[in-house]
Short mmCIF file of C-alpha atoms in Angstrom, two decimals:
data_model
loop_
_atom_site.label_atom_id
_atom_site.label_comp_id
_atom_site.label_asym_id
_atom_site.label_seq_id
_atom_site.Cartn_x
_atom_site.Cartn_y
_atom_site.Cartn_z
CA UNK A 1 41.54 -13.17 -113.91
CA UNK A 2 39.95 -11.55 -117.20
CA UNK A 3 40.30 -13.84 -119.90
CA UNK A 4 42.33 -11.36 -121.82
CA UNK A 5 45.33 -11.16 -119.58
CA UNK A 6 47.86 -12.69 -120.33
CA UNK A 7 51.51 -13.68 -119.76
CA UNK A 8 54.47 -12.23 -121.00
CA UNK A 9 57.74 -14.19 -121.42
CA UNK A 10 60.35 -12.32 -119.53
CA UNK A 11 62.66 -12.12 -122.38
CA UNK A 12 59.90 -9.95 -124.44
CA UNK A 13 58.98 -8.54 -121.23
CA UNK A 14 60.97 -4.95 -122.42
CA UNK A 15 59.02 -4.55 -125.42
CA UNK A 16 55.89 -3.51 -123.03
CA UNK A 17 57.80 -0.26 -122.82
CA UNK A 18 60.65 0.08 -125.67
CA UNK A 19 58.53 2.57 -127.27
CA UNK A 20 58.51 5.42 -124.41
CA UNK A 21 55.06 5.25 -123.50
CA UNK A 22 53.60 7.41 -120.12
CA UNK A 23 53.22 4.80 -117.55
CA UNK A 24 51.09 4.33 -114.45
CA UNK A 25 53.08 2.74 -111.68
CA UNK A 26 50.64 1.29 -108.30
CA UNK A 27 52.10 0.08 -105.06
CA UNK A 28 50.80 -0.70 -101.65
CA UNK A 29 52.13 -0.89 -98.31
CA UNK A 30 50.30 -1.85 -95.02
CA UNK A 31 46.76 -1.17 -95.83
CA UNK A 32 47.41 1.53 -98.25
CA UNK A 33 47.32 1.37 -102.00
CA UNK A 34 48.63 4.31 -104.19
CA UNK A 35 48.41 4.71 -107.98
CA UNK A 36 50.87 7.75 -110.09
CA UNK A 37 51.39 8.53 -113.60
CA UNK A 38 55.18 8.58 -114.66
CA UNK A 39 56.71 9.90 -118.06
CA UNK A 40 60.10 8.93 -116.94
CA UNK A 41 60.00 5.18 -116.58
CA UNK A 42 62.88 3.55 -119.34
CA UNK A 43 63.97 0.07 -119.83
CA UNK A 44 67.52 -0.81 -118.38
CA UNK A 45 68.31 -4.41 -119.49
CA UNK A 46 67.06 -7.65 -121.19
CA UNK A 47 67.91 -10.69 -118.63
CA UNK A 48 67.41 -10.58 -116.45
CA UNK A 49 64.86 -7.51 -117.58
CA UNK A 50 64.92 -4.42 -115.27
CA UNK A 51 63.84 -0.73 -116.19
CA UNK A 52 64.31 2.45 -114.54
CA UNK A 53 61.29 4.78 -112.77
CA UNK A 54 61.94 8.44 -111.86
CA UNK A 55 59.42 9.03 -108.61
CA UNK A 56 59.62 12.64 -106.73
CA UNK A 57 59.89 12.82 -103.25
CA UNK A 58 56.54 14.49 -102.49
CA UNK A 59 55.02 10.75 -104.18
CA UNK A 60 53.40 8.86 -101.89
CA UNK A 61 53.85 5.97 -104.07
CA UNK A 62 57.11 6.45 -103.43
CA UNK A 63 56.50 5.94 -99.67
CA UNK A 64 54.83 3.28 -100.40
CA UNK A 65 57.31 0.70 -102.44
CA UNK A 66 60.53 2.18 -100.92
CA UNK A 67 58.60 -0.09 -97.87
CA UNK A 68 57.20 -2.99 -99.57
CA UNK A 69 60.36 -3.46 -102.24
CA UNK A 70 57.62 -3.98 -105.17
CA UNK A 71 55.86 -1.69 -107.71
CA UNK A 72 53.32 -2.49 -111.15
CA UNK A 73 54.41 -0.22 -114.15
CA UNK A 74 51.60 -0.35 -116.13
CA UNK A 75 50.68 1.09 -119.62
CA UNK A 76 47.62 3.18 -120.08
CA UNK A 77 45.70 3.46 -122.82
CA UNK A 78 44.76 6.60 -124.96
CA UNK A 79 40.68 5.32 -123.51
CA UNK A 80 42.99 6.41 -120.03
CA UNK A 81 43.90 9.82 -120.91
CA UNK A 82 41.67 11.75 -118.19
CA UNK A 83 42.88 8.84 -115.45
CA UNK A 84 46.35 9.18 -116.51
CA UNK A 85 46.36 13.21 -116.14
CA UNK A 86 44.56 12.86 -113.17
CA UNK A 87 46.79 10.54 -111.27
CA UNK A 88 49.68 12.15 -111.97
CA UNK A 89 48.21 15.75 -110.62
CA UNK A 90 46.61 14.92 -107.24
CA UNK A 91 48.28 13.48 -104.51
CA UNK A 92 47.28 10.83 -102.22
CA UNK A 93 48.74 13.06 -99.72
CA UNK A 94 46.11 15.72 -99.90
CA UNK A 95 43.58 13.54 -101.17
CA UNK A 96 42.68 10.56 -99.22
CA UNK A 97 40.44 9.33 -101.77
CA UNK A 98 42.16 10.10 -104.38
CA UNK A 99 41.41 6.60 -106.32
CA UNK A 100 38.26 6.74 -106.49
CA UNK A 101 37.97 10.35 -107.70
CA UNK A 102 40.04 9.48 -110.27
CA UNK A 103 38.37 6.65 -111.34
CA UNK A 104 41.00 4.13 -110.48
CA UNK A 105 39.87 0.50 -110.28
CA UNK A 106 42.67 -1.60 -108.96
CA UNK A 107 42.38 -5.95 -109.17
CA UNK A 108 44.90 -8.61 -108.35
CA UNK A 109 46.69 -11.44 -109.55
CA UNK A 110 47.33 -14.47 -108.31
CA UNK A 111 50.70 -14.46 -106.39
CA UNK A 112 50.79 -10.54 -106.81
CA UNK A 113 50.64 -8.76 -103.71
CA UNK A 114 50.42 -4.99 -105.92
CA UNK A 115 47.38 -3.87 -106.82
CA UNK A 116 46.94 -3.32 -110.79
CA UNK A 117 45.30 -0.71 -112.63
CA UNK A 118 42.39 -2.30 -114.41
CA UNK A 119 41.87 -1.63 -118.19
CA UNK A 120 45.72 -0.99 -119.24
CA UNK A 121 47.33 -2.69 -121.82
CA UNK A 122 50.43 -4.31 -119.90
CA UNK A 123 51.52 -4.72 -116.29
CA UNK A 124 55.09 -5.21 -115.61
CA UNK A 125 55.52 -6.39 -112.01
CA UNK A 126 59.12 -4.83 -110.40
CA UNK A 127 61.22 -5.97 -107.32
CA UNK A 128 62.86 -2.87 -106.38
CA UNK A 129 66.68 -2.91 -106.48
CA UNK A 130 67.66 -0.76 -103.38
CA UNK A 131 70.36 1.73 -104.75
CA UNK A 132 69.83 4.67 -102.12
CA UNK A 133 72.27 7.04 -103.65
CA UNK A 134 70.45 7.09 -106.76
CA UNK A 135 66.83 7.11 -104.84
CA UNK A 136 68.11 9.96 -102.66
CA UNK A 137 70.00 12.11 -105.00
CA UNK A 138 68.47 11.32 -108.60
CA UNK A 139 64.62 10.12 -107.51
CA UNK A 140 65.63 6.91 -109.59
CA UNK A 141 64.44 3.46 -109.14
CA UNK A 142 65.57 0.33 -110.21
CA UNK A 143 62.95 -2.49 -110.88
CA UNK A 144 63.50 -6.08 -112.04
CA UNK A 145 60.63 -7.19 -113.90
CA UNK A 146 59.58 -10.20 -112.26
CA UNK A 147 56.17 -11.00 -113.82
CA UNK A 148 54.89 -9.55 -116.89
CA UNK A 149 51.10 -9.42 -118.57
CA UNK A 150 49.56 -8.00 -121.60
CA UNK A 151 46.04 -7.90 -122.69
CA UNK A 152 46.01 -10.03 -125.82
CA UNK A 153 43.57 -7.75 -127.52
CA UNK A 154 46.73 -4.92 -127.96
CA UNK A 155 49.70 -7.43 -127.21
CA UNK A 156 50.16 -10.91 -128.84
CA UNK A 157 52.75 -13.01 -130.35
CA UNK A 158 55.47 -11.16 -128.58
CA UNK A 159 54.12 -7.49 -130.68
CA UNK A 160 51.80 -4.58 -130.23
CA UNK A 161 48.91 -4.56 -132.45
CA UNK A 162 48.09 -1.15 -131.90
CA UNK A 163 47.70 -0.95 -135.92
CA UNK A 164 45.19 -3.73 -135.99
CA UNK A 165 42.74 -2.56 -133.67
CA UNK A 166 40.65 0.37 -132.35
CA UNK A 167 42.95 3.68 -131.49
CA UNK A 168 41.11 3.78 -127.88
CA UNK A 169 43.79 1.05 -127.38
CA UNK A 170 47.21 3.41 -128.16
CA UNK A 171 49.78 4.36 -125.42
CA UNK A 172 50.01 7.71 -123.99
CA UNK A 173 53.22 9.67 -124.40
CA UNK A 174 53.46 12.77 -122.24
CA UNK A 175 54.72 15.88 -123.82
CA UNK A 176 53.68 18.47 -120.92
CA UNK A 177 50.77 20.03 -119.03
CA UNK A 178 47.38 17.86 -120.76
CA UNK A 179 48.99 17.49 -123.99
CA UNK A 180 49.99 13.62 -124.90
CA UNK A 181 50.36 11.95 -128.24
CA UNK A 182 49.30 8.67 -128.65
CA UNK A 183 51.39 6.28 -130.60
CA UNK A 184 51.38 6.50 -134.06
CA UNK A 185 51.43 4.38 -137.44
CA UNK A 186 54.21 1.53 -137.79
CA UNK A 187 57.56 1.89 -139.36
CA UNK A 188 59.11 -1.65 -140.17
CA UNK A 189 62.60 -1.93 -142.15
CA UNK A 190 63.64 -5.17 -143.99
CA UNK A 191 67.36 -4.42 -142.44
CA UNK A 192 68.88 -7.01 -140.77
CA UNK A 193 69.29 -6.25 -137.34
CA UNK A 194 71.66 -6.79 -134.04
CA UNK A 195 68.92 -7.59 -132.05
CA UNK B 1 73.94 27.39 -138.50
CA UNK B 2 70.93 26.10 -140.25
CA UNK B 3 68.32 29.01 -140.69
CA UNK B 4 66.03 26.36 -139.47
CA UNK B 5 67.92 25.12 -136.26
CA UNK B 6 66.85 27.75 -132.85
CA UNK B 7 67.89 26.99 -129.51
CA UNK B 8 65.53 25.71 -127.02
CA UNK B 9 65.00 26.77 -123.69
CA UNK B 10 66.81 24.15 -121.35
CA UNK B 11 63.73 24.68 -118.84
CA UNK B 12 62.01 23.19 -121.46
CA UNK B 13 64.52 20.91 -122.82
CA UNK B 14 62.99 17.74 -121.51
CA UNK B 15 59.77 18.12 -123.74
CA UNK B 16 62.16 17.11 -126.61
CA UNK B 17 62.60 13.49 -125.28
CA UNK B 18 59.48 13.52 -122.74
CA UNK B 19 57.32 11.33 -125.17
CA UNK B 20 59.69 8.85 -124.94
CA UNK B 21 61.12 8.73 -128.73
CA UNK B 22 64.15 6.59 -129.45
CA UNK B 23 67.28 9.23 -130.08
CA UNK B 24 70.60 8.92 -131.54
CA UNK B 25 73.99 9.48 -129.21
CA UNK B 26 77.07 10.93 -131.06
CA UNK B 27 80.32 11.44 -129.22
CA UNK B 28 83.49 12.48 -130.11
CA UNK B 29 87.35 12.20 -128.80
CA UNK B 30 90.62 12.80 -130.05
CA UNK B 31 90.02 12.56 -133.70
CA UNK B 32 87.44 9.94 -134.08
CA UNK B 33 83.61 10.59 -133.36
CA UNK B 34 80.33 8.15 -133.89
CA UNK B 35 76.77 7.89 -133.87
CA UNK B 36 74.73 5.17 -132.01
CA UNK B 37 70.72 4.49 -131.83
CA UNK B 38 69.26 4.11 -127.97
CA UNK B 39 65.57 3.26 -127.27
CA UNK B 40 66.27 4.01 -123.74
CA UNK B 41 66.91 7.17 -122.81
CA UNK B 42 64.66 8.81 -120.54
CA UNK B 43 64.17 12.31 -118.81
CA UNK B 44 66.11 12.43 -114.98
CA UNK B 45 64.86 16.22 -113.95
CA UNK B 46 63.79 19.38 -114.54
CA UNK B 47 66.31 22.05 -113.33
CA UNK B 48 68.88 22.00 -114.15
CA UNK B 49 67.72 19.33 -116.87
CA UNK B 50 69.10 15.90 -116.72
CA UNK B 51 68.86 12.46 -118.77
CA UNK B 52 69.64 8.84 -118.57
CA UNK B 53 70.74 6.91 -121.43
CA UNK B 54 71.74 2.98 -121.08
CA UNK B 55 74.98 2.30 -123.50
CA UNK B 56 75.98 -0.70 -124.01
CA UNK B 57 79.84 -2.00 -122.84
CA UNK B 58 80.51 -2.83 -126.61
CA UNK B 59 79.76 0.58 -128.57
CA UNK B 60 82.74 3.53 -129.41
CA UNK B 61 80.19 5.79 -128.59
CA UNK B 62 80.71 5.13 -124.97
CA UNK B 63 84.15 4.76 -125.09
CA UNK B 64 84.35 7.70 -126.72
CA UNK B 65 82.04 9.99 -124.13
CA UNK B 66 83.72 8.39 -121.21
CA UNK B 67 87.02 9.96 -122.33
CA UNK B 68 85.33 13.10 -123.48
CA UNK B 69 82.64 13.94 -120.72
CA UNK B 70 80.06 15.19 -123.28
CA UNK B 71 77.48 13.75 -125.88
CA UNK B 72 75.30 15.08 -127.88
CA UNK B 73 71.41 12.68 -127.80
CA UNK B 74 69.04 13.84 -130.95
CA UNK B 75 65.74 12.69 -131.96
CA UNK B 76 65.91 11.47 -135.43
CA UNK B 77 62.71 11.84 -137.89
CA UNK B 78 60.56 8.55 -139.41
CA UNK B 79 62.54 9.83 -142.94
CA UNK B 80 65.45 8.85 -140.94
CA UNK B 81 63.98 5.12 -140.36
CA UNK B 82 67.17 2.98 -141.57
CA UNK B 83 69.63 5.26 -140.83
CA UNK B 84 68.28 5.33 -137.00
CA UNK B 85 68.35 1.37 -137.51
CA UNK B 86 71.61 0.88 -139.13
CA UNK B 87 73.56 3.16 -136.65
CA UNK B 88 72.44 0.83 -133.84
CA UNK B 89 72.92 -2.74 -135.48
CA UNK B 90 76.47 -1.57 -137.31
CA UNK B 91 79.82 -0.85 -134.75
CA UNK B 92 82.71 1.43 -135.32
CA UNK B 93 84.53 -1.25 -133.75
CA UNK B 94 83.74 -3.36 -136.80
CA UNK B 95 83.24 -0.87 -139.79
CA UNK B 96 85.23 2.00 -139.73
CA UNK B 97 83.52 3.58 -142.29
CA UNK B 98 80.14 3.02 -140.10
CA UNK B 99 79.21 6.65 -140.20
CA UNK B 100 79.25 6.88 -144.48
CA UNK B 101 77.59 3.39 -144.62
CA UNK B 102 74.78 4.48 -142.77
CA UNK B 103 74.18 7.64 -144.54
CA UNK B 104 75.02 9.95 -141.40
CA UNK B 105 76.12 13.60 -142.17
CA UNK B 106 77.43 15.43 -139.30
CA UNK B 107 77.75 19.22 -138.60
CA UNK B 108 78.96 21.57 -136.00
CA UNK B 109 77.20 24.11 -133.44
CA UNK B 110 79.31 27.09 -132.72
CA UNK B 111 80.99 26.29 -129.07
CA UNK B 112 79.73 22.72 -129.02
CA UNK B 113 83.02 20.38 -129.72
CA UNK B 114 80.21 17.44 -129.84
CA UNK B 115 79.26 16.83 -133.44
CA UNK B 116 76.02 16.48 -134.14
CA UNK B 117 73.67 14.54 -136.54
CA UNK B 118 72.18 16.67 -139.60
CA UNK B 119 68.61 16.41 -140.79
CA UNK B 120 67.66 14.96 -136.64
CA UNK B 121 64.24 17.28 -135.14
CA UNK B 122 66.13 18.34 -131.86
CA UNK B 123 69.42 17.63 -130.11
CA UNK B 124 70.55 17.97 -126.65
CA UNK B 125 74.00 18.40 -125.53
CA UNK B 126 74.72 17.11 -122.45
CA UNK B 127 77.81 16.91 -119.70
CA UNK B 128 78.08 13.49 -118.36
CA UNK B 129 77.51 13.30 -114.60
CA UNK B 130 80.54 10.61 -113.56
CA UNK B 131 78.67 8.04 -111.40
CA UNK B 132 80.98 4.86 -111.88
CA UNK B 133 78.93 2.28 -109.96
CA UNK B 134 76.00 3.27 -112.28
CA UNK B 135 77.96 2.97 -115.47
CA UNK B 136 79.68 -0.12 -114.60
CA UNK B 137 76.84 -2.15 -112.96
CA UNK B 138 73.97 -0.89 -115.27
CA UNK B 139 75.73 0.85 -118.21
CA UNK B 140 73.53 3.54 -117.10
CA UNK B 141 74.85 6.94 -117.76
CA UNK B 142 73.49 11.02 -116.41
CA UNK B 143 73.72 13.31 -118.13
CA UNK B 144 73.15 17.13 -117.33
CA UNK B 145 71.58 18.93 -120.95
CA UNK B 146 74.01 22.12 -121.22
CA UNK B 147 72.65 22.93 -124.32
CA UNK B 148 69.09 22.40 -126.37
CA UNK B 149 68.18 22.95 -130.26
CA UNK B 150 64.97 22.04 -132.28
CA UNK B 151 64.38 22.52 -135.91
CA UNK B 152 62.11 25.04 -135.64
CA UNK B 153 59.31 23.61 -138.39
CA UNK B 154 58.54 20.29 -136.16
CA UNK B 155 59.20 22.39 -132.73
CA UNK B 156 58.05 26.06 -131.80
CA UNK B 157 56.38 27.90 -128.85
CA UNK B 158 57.81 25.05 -126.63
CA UNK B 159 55.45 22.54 -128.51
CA UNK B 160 56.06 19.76 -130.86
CA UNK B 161 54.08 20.47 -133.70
CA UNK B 162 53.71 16.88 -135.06
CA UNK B 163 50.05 16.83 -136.14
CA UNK B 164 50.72 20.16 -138.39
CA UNK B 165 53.65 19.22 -140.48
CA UNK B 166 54.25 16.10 -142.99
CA UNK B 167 54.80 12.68 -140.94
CA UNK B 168 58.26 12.24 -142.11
CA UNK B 169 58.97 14.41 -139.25
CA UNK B 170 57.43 11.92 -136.82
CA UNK B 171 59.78 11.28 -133.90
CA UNK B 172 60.60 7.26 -134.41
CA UNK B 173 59.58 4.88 -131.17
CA UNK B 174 62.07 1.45 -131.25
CA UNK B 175 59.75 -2.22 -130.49
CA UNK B 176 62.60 -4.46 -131.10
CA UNK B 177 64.37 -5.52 -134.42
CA UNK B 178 63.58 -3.46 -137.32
CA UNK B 179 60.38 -2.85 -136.22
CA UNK B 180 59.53 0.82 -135.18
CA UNK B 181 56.04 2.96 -134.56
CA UNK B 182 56.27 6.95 -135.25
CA UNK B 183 54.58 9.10 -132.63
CA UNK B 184 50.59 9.30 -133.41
CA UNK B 185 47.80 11.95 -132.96
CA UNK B 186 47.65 15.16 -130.91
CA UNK B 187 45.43 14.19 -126.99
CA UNK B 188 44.84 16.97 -124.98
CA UNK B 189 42.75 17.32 -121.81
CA UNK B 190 41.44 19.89 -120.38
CA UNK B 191 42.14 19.40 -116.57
CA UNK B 192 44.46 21.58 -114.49
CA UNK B 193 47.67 19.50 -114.04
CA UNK B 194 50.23 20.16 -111.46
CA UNK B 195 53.21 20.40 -113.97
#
């Protein structure tokens, strides 16, 4: 395991993607591995933590965790802006190696059966929660997070640090087409707060 | 109607909330109407254009658009940085004065009973899409956008135009507590997409 992965506490587990990023989401089913870009992937609750994933039909992604019941969301970084684009316009479908032409390099960790993207900033391992009316009629997943990682180099101490280190780090947020933004400067207020 | 306010086309409607800002909910029913921050709201589809939002059991806001059927989301600005955090640690259920407190001024849309937050960068109206199990289990909520404005100096052409006008129009992305990042630098690339 790279020495810069690592664990998230559940309970923080939702900050990974409180912020909207674009995500990558990776799943695998009998001898096949897939790997998608996703703008529409929101958290859902804090504990236990689950988030939401909007996956089209024609994904074979999709295929692929609607059979194995587990998925990675993982957040790219702006360094991943050509990968990201490119994984969310070809399909494995019509492209058989569509990984490699992307420039996709997967890894595991222990106790993971999912392939990970290598080089992203968090992984957020998800059991699916079947809800087939919602799958069939909305495209929308349910995940509980049931493992979480960060590299420590952009997540540490339970926050981001994209302030405190080199932009290539920043996550992608998908406007349309090949446009993105990355995210920005940070905003803090001295309010007390709910949460 | 704000010389500045223009409607938006609802096929593009979802670029307003497709980088994945956090947005304020207002919501209104017989006589009494309030404002709420969510971090997770997320794009559903394209056409006709749909969103999720999660709302938690204890806000008016919900109560409010489950008796109504309508709700207005917006994407405040980084000048709106406490108000955005005060409307989602205060509750109408507690202050009754919440809205004043927090510095939120309201105005109308001809043919939109949904009031809606001044001095926000884009605000969709949408018709909630009753799915009980969802709202109940998940406090997830659909809604269907019926209607789409931007301020036209911080959207045009169908584009957010961010990286041309003064940050304090920076869409506002939640971490947790008061602690916020606004949207960052322009990333394009070049490739065909499919979108």
């Amino acid at each position: 395991m790279d020495r810069y992965i690592a664990p998230v506490e559940l309970a923080k587990a939702y900050r990974l993607i409180n912020h909207g990023p674009t995500v990558l989401v990776s799943a695998y089913h009998d001898g096949v591995e897939d790997v998608m870009a996703a703008a529409w992937c929101c958290g859902l609750d804090f504990a236990p933590p689950k988030l939401t994933v909007v996956l089209d039909k024609a994904t074979k992604t999709r295929e692929l965790l609607e059979h194995d019941g587990y998925f990675v969301i993982q957040v790219p970084t702006a360094a991943q802006l050509a990968l990201t684009n490119q994984v969310g316009s070809i399909s494995l479908h019509d492209v058989p190696n569509k990984l490699a032409r992307c420039g996709v390099e997967l890894f595991h960790l222990e106790g993971v059966p999912v392939p990970l993207v290598a080089e992203c900033s968090a992984w957020l391992w998800c059991k699916l929660i079947s809800e087939p009316h919602n799958q069939q009629t909305y495209d929308l997943f349910i995940g509980e997070i049931v493992g979480a990682w960060a590299d420590s180099r952009v997540f540490s101490g339970g926050h981001w640090q994209f302030e405190h280190i080199d932009p290539q780090w920043r996550s992608l947020h998908h406007v349309a087409g090949g446009h993105f933004y990355a995210i920005g400067e940070a905003l803090d207020t001295n309010e007390k707060t709910a949460e």
